[in-house]
mmCIF file of C-alpha atoms and ligand atoms in Angstrom:
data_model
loop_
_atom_site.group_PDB
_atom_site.id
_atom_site.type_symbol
_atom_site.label_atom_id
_atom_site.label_comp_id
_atom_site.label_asym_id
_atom_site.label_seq_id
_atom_site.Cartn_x
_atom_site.Cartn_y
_atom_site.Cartn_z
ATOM 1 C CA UNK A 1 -6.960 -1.201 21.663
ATOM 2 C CA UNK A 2 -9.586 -3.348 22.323
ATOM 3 C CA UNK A 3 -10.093 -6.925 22.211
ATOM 4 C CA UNK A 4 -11.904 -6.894 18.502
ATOM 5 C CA UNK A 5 -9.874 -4.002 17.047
ATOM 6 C CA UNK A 6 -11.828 -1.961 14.556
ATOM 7 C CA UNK A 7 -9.446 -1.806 11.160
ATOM 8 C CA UNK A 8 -10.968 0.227 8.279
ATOM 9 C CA UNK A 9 -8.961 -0.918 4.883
ATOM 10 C CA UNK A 10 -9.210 1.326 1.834
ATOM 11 C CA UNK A 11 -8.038 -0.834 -1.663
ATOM 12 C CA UNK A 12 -9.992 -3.851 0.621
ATOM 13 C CA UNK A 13 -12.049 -5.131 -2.890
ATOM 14 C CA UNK A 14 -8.601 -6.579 -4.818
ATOM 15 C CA UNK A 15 -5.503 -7.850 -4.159
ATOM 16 C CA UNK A 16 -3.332 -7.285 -1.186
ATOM 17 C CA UNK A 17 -6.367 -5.113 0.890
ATOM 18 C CA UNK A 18 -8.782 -8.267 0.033
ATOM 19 C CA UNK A 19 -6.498 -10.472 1.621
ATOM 20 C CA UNK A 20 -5.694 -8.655 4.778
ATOM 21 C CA UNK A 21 -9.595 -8.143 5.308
ATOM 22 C CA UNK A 22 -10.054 -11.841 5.215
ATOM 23 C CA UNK A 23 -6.720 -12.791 7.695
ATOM 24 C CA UNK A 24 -7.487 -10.037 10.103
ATOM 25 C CA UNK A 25 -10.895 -11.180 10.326
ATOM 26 C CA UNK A 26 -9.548 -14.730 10.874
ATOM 27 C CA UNK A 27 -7.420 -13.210 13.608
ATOM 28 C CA UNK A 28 -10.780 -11.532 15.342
ATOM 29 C CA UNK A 29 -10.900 -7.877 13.813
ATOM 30 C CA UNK A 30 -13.857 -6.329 12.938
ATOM 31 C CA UNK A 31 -13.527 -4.563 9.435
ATOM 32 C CA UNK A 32 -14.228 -1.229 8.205
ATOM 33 C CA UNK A 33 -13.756 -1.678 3.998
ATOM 34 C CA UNK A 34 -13.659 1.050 1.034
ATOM 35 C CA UNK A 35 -12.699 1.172 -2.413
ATOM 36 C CA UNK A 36 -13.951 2.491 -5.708
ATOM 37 C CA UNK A 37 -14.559 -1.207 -6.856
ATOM 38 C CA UNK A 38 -18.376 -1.662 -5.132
ATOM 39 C CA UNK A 39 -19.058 -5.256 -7.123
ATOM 40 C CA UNK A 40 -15.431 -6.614 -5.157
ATOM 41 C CA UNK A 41 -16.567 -4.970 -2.093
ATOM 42 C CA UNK A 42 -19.801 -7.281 -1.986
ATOM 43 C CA UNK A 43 -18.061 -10.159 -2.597
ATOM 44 C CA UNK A 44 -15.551 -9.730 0.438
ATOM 45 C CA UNK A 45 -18.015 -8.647 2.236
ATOM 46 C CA UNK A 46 -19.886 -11.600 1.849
ATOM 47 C CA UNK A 47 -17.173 -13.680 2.546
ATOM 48 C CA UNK A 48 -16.532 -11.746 6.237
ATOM 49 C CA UNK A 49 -20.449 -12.431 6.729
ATOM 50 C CA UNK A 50 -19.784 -16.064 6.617
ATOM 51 C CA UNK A 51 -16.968 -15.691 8.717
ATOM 52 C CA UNK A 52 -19.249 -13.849 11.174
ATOM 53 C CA UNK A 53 -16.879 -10.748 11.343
ATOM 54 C CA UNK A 54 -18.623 -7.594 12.350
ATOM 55 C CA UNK A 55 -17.816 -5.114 9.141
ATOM 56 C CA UNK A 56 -19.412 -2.388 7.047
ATOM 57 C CA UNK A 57 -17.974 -1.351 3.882
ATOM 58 C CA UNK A 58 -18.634 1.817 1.474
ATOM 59 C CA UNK A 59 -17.764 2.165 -2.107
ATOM 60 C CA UNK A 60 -15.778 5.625 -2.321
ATOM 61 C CA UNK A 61 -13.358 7.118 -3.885
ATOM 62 C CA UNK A 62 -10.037 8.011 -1.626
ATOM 63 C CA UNK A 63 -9.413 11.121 -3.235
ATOM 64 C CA UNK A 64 -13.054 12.539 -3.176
ATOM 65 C CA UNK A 65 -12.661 13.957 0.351
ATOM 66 C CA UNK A 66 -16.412 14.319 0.690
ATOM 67 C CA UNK A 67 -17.542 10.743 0.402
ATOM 68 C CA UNK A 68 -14.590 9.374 1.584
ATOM 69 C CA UNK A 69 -15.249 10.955 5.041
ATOM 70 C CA UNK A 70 -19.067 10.160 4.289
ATOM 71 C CA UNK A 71 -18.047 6.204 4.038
ATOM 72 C CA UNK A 72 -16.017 6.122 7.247
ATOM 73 C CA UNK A 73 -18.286 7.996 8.987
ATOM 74 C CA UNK A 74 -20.750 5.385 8.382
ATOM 75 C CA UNK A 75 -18.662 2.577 8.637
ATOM 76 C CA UNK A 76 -17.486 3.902 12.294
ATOM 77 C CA UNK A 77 -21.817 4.041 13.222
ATOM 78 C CA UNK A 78 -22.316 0.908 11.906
ATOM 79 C CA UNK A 79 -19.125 -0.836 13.299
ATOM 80 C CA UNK A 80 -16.946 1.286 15.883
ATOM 81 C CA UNK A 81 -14.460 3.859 15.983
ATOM 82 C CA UNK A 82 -11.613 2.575 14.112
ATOM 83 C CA UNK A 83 -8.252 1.518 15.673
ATOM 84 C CA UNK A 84 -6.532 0.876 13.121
ATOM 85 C CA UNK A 85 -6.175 2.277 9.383
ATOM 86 C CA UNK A 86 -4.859 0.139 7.285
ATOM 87 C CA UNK A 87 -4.301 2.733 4.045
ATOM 88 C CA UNK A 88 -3.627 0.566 0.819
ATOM 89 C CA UNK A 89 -5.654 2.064 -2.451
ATOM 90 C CA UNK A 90 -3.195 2.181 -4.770
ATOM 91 C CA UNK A 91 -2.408 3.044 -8.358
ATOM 92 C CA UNK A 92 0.164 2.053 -10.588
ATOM 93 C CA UNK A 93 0.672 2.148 -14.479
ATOM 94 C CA UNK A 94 4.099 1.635 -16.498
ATOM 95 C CA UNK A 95 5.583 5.325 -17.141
ATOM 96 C CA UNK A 96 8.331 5.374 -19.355
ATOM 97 C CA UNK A 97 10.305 8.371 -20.385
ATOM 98 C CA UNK A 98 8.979 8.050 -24.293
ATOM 99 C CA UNK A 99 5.304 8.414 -22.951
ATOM 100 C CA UNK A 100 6.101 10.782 -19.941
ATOM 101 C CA UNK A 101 2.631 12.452 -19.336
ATOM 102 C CA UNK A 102 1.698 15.209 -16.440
ATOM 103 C CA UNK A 103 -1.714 13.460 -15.646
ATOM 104 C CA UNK A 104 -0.252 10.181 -15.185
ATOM 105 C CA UNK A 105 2.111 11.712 -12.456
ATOM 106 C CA UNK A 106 -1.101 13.721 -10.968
ATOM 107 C CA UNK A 107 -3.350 10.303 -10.893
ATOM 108 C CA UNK A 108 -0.400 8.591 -9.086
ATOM 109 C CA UNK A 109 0.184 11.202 -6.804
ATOM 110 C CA UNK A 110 -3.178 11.810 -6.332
ATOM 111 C CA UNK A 111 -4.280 8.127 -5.228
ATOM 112 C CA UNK A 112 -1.024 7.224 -3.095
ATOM 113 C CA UNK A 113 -0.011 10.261 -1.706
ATOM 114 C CA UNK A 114 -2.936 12.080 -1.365
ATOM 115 C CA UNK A 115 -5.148 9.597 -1.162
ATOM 116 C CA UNK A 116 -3.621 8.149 1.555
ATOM 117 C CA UNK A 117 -3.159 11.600 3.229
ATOM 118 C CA UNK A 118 -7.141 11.663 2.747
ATOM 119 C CA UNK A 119 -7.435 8.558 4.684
ATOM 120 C CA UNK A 120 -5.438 9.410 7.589
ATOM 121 C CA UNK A 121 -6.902 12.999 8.231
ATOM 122 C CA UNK A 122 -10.112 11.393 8.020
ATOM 123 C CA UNK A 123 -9.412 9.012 10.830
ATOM 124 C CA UNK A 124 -6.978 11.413 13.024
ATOM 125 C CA UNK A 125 -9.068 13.541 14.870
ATOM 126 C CA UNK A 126 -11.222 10.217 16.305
ATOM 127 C CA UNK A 127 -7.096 8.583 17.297
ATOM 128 C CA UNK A 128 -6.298 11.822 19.114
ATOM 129 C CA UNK A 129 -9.497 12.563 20.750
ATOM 130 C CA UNK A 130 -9.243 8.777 22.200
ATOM 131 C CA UNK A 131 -5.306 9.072 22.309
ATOM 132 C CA UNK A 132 -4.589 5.971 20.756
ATOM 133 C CA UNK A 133 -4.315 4.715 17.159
ATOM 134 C CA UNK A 134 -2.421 3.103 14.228
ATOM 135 C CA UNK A 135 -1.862 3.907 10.646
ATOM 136 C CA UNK A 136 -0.645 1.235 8.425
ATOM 137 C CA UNK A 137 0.182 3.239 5.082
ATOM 138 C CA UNK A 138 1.068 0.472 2.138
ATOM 139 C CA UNK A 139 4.026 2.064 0.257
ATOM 140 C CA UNK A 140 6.579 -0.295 -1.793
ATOM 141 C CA UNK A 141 9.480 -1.269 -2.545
ATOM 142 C CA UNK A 142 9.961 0.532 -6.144
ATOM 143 C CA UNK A 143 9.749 3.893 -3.373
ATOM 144 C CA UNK A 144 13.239 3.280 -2.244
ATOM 145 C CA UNK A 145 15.032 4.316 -5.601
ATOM 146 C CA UNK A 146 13.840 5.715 -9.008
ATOM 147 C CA UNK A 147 12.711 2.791 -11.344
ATOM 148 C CA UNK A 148 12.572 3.859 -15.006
ATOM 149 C CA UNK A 149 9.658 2.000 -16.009
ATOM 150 C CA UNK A 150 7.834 3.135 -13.057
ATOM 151 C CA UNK A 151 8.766 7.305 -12.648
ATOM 152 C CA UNK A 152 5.169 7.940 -11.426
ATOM 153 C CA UNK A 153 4.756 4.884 -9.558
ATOM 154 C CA UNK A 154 8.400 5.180 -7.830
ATOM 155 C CA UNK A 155 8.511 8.986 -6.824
ATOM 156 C CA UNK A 156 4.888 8.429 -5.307
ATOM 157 C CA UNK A 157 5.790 5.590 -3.234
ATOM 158 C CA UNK A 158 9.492 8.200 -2.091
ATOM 159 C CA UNK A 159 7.104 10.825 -1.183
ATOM 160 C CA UNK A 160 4.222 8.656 0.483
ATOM 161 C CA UNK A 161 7.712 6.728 2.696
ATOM 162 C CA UNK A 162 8.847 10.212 3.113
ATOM 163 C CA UNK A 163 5.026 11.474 4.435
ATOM 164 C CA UNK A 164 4.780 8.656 6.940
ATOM 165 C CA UNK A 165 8.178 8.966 7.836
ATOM 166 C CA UNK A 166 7.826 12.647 8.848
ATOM 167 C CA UNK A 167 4.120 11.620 10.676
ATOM 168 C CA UNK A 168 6.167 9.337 13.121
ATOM 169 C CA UNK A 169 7.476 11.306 15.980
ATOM 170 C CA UNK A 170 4.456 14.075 16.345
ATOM 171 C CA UNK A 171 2.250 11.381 16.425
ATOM 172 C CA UNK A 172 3.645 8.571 18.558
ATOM 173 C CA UNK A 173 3.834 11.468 21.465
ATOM 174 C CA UNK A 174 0.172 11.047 21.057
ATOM 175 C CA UNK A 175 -0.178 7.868 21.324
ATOM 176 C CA UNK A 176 -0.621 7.026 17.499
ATOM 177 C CA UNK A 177 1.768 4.676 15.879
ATOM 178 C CA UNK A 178 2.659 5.035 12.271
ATOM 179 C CA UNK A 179 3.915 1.945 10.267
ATOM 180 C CA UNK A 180 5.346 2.192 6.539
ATOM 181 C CA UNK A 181 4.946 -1.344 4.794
ATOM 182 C CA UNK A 182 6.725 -2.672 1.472
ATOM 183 C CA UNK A 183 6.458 -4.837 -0.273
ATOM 184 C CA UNK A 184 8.050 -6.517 -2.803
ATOM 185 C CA UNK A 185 6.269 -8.326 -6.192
ATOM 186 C CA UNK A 186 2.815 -9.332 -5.283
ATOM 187 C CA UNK A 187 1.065 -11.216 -7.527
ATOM 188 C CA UNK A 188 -2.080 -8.747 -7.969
ATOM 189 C CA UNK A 189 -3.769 -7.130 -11.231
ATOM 190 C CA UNK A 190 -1.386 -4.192 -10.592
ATOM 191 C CA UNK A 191 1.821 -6.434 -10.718
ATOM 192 C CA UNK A 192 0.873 -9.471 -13.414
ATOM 193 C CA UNK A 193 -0.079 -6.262 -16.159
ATOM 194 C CA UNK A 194 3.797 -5.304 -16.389
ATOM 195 C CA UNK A 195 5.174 -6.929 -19.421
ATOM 196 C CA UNK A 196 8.860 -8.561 -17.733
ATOM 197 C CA UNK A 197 10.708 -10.475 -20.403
ATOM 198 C CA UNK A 198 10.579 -13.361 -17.362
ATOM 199 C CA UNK A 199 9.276 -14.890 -14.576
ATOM 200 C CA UNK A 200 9.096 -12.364 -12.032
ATOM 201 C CA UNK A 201 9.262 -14.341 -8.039
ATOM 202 C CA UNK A 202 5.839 -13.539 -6.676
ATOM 203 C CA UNK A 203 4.010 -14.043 -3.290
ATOM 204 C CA UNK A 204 0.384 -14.362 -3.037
ATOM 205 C CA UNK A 205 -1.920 -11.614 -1.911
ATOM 206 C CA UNK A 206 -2.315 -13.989 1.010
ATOM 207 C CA UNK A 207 1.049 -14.155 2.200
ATOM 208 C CA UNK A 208 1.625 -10.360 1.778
ATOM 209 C CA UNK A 209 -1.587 -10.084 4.155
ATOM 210 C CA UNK A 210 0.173 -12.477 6.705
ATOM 211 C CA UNK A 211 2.756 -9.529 6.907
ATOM 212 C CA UNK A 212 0.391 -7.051 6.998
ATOM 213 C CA UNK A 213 -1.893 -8.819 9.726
ATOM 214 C CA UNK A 214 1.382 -9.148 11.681
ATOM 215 C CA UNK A 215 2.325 -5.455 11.096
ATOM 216 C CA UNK A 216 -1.559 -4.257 12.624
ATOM 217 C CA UNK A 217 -0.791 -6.003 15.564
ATOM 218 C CA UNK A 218 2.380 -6.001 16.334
ATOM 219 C CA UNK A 219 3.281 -2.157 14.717
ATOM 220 C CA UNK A 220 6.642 -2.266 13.677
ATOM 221 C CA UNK A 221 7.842 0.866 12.011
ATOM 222 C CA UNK A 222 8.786 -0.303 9.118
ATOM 223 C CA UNK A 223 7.642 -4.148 7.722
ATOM 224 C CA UNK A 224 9.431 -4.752 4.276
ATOM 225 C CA UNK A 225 8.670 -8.300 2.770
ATOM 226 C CA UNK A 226 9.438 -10.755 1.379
ATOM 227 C CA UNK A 227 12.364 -11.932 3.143
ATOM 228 C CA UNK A 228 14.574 -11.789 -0.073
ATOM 229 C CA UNK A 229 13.689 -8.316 -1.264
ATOM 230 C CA UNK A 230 14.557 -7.311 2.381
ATOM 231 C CA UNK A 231 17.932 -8.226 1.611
ATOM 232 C CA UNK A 232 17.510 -6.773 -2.231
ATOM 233 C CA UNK A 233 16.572 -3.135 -0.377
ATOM 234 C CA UNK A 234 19.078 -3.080 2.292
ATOM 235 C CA UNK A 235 22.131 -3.804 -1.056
ATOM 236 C CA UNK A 236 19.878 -0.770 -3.056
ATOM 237 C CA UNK A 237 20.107 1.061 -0.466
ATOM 238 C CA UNK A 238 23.818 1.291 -0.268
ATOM 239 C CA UNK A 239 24.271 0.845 -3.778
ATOM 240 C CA UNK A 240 26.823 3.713 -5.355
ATOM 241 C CA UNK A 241 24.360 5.886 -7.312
ATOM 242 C CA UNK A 242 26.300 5.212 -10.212
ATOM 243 C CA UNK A 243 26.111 1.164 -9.872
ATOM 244 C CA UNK A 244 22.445 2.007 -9.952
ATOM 245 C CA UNK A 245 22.330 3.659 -12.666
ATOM 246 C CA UNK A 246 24.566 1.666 -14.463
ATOM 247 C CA UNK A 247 22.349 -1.459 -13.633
ATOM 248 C CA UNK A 248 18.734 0.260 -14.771
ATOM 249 C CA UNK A 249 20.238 0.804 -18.117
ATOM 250 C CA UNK A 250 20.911 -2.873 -18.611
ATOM 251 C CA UNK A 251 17.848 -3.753 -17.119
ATOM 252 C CA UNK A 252 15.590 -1.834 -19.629
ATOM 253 C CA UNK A 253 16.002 -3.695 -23.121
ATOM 254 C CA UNK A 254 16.943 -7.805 -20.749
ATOM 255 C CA UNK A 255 14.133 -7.079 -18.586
ATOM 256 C CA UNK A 256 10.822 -5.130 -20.387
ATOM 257 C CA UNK A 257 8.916 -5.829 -23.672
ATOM 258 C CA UNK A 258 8.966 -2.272 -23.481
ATOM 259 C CA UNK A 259 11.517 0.306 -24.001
ATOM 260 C CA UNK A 260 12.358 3.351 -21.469
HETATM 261 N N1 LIG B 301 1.147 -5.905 -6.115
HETATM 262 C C1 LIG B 301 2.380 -5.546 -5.811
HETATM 263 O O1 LIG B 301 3.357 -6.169 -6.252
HETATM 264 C C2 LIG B 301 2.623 -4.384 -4.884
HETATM 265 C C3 LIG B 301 3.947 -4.159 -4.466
HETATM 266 C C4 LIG B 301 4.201 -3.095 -3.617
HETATM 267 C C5 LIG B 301 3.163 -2.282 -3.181
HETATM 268 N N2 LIG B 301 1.896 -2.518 -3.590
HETATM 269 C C6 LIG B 301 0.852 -1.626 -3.097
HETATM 270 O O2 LIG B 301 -0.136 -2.394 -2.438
HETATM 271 C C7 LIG B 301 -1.391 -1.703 -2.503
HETATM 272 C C8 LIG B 301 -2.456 -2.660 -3.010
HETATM 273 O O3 LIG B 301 -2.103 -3.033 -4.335
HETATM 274 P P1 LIG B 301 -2.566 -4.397 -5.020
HETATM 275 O O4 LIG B 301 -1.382 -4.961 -5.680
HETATM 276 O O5 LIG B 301 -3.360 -5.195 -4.071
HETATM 277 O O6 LIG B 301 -3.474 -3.776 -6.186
HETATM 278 P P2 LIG B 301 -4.954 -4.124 -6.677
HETATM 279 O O7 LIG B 301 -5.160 -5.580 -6.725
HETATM 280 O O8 LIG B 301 -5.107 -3.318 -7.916
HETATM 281 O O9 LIG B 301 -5.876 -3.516 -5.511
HETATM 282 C C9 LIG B 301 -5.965 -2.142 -5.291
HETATM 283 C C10 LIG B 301 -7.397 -1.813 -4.922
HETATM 284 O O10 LIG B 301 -7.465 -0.392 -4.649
HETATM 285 C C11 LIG B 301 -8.583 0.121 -5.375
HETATM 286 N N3 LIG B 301 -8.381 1.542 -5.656
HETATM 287 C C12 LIG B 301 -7.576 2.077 -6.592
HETATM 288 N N4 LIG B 301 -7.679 3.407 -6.582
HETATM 289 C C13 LIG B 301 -8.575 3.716 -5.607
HETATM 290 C C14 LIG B 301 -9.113 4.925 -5.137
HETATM 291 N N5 LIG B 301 -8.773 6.095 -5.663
HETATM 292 N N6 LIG B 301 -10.006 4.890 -4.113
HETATM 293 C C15 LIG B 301 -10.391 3.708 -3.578
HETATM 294 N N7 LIG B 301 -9.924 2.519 -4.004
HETATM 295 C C16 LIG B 301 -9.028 2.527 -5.011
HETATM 296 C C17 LIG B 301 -8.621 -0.705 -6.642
HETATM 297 O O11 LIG B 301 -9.846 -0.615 -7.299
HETATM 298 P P3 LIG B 301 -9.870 -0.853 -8.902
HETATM 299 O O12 LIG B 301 -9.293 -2.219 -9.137
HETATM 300 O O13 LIG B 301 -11.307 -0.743 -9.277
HETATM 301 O O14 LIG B 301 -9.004 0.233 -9.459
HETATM 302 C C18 LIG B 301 -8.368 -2.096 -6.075
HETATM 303 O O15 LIG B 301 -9.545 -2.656 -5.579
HETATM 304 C C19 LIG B 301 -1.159 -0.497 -3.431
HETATM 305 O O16 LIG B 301 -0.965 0.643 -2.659
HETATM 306 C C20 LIG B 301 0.098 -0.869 -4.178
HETATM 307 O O17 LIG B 301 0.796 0.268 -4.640
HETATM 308 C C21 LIG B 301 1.594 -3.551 -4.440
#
């Protein structure tokens, strides 16, 4: 990689994306940026401007192939080839076995499975061709076991852990590194809109980005945060299935407005 790597973000107008744009230029990247939001895109990008960061960023959509490629292709003129994707577009909505809905599942599916799939086949044949590469694919936490206020949410995040997972070996023989991050309660739109009965331990955006930052240059396979979900996911992990599913059924009605 070289001495300013080039890191294209997708999800870089809000939340966690945002804040890694803004620490990774801090730490000397140059910035590639997309997401459907074009007004938060300005504003970030104006930000990196005073910074002095080289960066270009596109409004598109992650799931329209077209102008998705379009944008990066762009970006990668304006900028340079990019070194680093750092795949975090995301969508997540409540989905609770009363409202259970097939286009709900598709939207999630499509945005953080495919969407990230869209990403990385946009950037992959540039990482092979130059034989080196990283893709940072932002999964989460809730993708380690079914939650039942998130069922979209939760089996996109198993399958997206699952796709990167399964990317790993053929890749890394090619000199492209694959890293899976998640993490735990972030306090972003997506997060603050689910109605807990209480306080729910967040990090900022800017601390999550600290991770991520790290995770771009260091690339870990795997960088789960905060500290104390780390230890959460490693006891769900090797929790009996039926502990687990003893322990969603309490949670529904002590820890939701809503009911699942
Ligand atoms: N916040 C958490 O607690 C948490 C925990 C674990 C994992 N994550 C993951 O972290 C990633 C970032 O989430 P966040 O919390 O930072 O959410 P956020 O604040 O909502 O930011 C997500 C950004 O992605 C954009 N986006 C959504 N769909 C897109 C699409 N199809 N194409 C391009 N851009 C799109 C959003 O635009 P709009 O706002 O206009 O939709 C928004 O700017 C997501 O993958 C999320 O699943 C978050």
């Amino acid at each position: 990689m070289s001495e300013r790597p080039m890191v294209l973000i997708t999800g870089a107008a809000n939340g966690i994306g945002r804040a890694t744009a803004l620490e990774l230029a801090r730490r000397g990247a140059s910035l590639g940026l997309v997401d459907v939001d074009a007004a938060g895109l300005e504003a970030v990008s104006a930000e990196l401007k005073e910074l002095g960061t080289p960066a270009a960023s596109r409004a598109a959509d992650v799931t329209d192939r077209d102008a998705l490629r379009t944008a990066i292709a762009e970006i990668e003129a304006e900028v340079a080839p990019v070194d680093v994707l750092v795949a975090c577009a995301g969508f997540g909505t409540l989905t609770l076995v009363p409202e259970l809905q097939i286009e709900t599942l598709k939207r999630t599916f499509e945005v953080n499975l495919f969407g990230v799939a869209e990403s990385i086949e946009a950037v992959l044949p540039g990482m092979l061709s130059r034989g080196r590469g990283h893709l940072v694919g932002i999964a989460s936490l809730a993708g380690y076991r079914g939650f039942p206020w998130m069922i979209s949410y939760s089996s996109s995040k198993a399958a997206l852990i699952a796709y990167l997972e399964a990317l790993r070996p053929g890749l890394a023989k090619r000199g492209v590194s694959v890293t899976t991050v998640c993490p735990g309660f972030v306090r972003t739109a997506m997060c603050t809109s689910v109605p807990y009965k209480h306080k729910i331990k967040m990090i900022e955006p800017e601390e999550a980005a600290k991770h991520v930052a790290r995770a771009v240059l260091r690339r870990p396979r795997n960088c789960v945060f905060p500290f104390s979900m780390r230890v959460g996911l490693a006891f769900l992990r090797i929790m009996p299935d039926r502990i687990f599913d003893w322990m969603m059924r309490r949670a529904g009605p002590r820890a939701l407005h809503v009911e699942f």
